[in-house]
PDB file of C-alpha atoms in Angstrom:
ATOM      1  CA  MET A   1      -5.533  -1.297  33.834  1.00  0.00           C
ATOM      2  CA  ILE A   2      -6.651   1.051  31.066  1.00  0.00           C
ATOM      3  CA  SER A   3      -3.699   3.389  31.626  1.00  0.00           C
ATOM      4  CA  ILE A   4      -1.234   0.477  31.397  1.00  0.00           C
ATOM      5  CA  THR A   5      -2.821  -0.699  28.153  1.00  0.00           C
ATOM      6  CA  ALA A   6      -2.706   2.814  26.708  1.00  0.00           C
ATOM      7  CA  PHE A   7       0.942   3.160  27.720  1.00  0.00           C
ATOM      8  CA  VAL A   8       1.845  -0.158  26.050  1.00  0.00           C
ATOM      9  CA  LEU A   9       0.040   0.871  22.864  1.00  0.00           C
ATOM     10  CA  VAL A  10       1.835   4.223  22.736  1.00  0.00           C
ATOM     11  CA  ILE A  11       5.243   2.598  23.304  1.00  0.00           C
ATOM     12  CA  ASP A  12       4.496  -0.029  20.640  1.00  0.00           C
ATOM     13  CA  TYR A  13       3.470   2.701  18.170  1.00  0.00           C
ATOM     14  CA  TYR A  14       6.731   4.613  18.698  1.00  0.00           C
ATOM     15  CA  LYS A  15       8.848   1.459  18.450  1.00  0.00           C
ATOM     16  CA  THR A  16       7.142   0.513  15.170  1.00  0.00           C
ATOM     17  CA  THR A  17       7.428   4.053  13.793  1.00  0.00           C
ATOM     18  CA  ASN A  18      11.122   4.225  14.693  1.00  0.00           C
ATOM     19  CA  ARG A  19      11.741   0.810  13.091  1.00  0.00           C
ATOM     20  CA  ILE A  20      10.057   1.900   9.857  1.00  0.00           C
ATOM     21  CA  TYR A  21      11.993   5.181   9.860  1.00  0.00           C
ATOM     22  CA  SER A  22      15.259   3.305  10.403  1.00  0.00           C
ATOM     23  CA  LEU A  23      14.548   0.978   7.467  1.00  0.00           C
ATOM     24  CA  GLN A  24      13.630   3.949   5.288  1.00  0.00           C
ATOM     25  CA  GLU A  25      16.795   5.763   6.306  1.00  0.00           C
ATOM     26  CA  ASP A  26      18.920   2.756   5.291  1.00  0.00           C
ATOM     27  CA  PHE A  27      17.170   2.541   1.918  1.00  0.00           C
ATOM     28  CA  TYR A  28      17.249   6.240   1.047  1.00  0.00           C
ATOM     29  CA  ASN A  29      20.911   6.538   2.034  1.00  0.00           C
ATOM     30  CA  SER A  30      21.948   3.649  -0.206  1.00  0.00           C
ATOM     31  CA  GLU A  31      23.695   4.195  -3.541  1.00  0.00           C
ATOM     32  CA  PHE A  32      21.357   4.175  -6.525  1.00  0.00           C
ATOM     33  CA  PRO A  33      22.632   3.469 -10.044  1.00  0.00           C
ATOM     34  CA  LYS A  34      23.595   6.758 -11.690  1.00  0.00           C
ATOM     35  CA  ASP A  35      22.866   5.431 -15.172  1.00  0.00           C
ATOM     36  CA  LYS A  36      19.155   4.848 -14.451  1.00  0.00           C
ATOM     37  CA  GLN A  37      16.232   7.142 -13.743  1.00  0.00           C
ATOM     38  CA  GLN A  38      14.840   6.411 -10.293  1.00  0.00           C
ATOM     39  CA  VAL A  39      11.048   6.191  -9.942  1.00  0.00           C
ATOM     40  CA  PHE A  40       9.626   5.885  -6.426  1.00  0.00           C
ATOM     41  CA  LEU A  41       6.074   4.636  -5.851  1.00  0.00           C
ATOM     42  CA  LEU A  42       4.866   6.311  -2.672  1.00  0.00           C
ATOM     43  CA  GLY A  43       1.675   5.757  -0.710  1.00  0.00           C
ATOM     44  CA  THR A  44       0.092   3.495   1.860  1.00  0.00           C
ATOM     45  CA  SER A  45      -1.162  -0.104   1.791  1.00  0.00           C
ATOM     46  CA  GLU A  46      -2.840   0.123  -1.600  1.00  0.00           C
ATOM     47  CA  VAL A  47       0.416   1.104  -3.295  1.00  0.00           C
ATOM     48  CA  GLY A  48       2.378  -1.288  -1.094  1.00  0.00           C
ATOM     49  CA  HIS A  49       0.769  -4.222  -2.886  1.00  0.00           C
ATOM     50  CA  LEU A  50       2.226  -3.212  -6.245  1.00  0.00           C
ATOM     51  CA  ASN A  51       5.062  -5.468  -7.340  1.00  0.00           C
ATOM     52  CA  SER A  52       7.962  -3.267  -8.441  1.00  0.00           C
ATOM     53  CA  THR A  53       9.794  -6.245  -9.982  1.00  0.00           C
ATOM     54  CA  TYR A  54       6.798  -6.926 -12.207  1.00  0.00           C
ATOM     55  CA  ILE A  55       6.547  -3.224 -13.090  1.00  0.00           C
ATOM     56  CA  ASN A  56      10.252  -3.089 -14.004  1.00  0.00           C
ATOM     57  CA  ASN A  57       9.859  -6.182 -16.198  1.00  0.00           C
ATOM     58  CA  PHE A  58       6.712  -4.754 -17.814  1.00  0.00           C
ATOM     59  CA  ILE A  59       8.361  -1.406 -18.569  1.00  0.00           C
ATOM     60  CA  ASP A  60      11.384  -3.270 -19.955  1.00  0.00           C
ATOM     61  CA  ASP A  61      13.463  -0.112 -20.084  1.00  0.00           C
ATOM     62  CA  GLN A  62      17.109  -0.417 -19.101  1.00  0.00           C
ATOM     63  CA  ASP A  63      17.222   3.292 -18.178  1.00  0.00           C
ATOM     64  CA  ILE A  64      14.445   3.223 -15.554  1.00  0.00           C
ATOM     65  CA  GLN A  65      14.383   1.573 -12.127  1.00  0.00           C
ATOM     66  CA  VAL A  66      11.118   1.524 -10.155  1.00  0.00           C
ATOM     67  CA  TYR A  67      11.120   1.195  -6.358  1.00  0.00           C
ATOM     68  CA  ASN A  68       8.048   0.700  -4.217  1.00  0.00           C
ATOM     69  CA  VAL A  69       8.619   2.828  -1.117  1.00  0.00           C
ATOM     70  CA  ALA A  70       5.047   2.650   0.152  1.00  0.00           C
ATOM     71  CA  VAL A  71       4.433   2.257   3.880  1.00  0.00           C
ATOM     72  CA  PRO A  72       1.938  -0.577   4.498  1.00  0.00           C
ATOM     73  CA  SER A  73      -0.580   0.415   7.156  1.00  0.00           C
ATOM     74  CA  GLY A  74       1.058   3.815   7.087  1.00  0.00           C
ATOM     75  CA  ARG A  75      -0.672   7.052   7.789  1.00  0.00           C
ATOM     76  CA  PRO A  76      -0.146  10.201   5.726  1.00  0.00           C
ATOM     77  CA  ALA A  77       1.620  11.755   8.727  1.00  0.00           C
ATOM     78  CA  GLU A  78       4.235   8.968   8.601  1.00  0.00           C
ATOM     79  CA  ILE A  79       4.764   9.605   4.899  1.00  0.00           C
ATOM     80  CA  ILE A  80       5.185  13.319   5.554  1.00  0.00           C
ATOM     81  CA  ASP A  81       7.743  12.516   8.271  1.00  0.00           C
ATOM     82  CA  SER A  82       9.854  10.604   5.744  1.00  0.00           C
ATOM     83  CA  LEU A  83       9.712  13.207   2.940  1.00  0.00           C
ATOM     84  CA  ASP A  84      13.131  14.652   3.774  1.00  0.00           C
ATOM     85  CA  LEU A  85      14.662  11.196   3.445  1.00  0.00           C
ATOM     86  CA  LEU A  86      12.835  10.593   0.183  1.00  0.00           C
ATOM     87  CA  ILE A  87      13.981  13.911  -1.270  1.00  0.00           C
ATOM     88  CA  SER A  88      17.564  13.249  -0.183  1.00  0.00           C
ATOM     89  CA  ALA A  89      17.607  10.182  -2.464  1.00  0.00           C
ATOM     90  CA  LYS A  90      16.971  12.543  -5.410  1.00  0.00           C
ATOM     91  CA  PRO A  91      14.545  10.391  -7.408  1.00  0.00           C
ATOM     92  CA  ASP A  92      13.704  11.503 -10.938  1.00  0.00           C
ATOM     93  CA  LEU A  93       9.988  10.869 -10.413  1.00  0.00           C
ATOM     94  CA  ILE A  94       7.729  10.256  -7.424  1.00  0.00           C
ATOM     95  CA  VAL A  95       4.336   8.659  -8.038  1.00  0.00           C
ATOM     96  CA  TYR A  96       1.927   9.084  -5.115  1.00  0.00           C
ATOM     97  CA  GLY A  97      -1.108   6.854  -4.916  1.00  0.00           C
TER      98      GLY A  97
END
């Protein structure tokens, strides 16, 4: 019984990780406006709660676009796994929290 439970947990972990990676891949491969500086907020759950729409409105700068790319309930290892994707998007600034 324990081995079945462990197997299910491992499979669920990999399915969730692959789903998150797939969503990240779609986002990072999208076209970003060339006329704006891209700022990515990176981190785990604490950063994930930040509202990027509110931040963009607060900054009120037409040349800057802030995106929250935090991974809720993420582990640093998951963030490290997605660094190549993040870099490929060529943000102007990455804020890690």
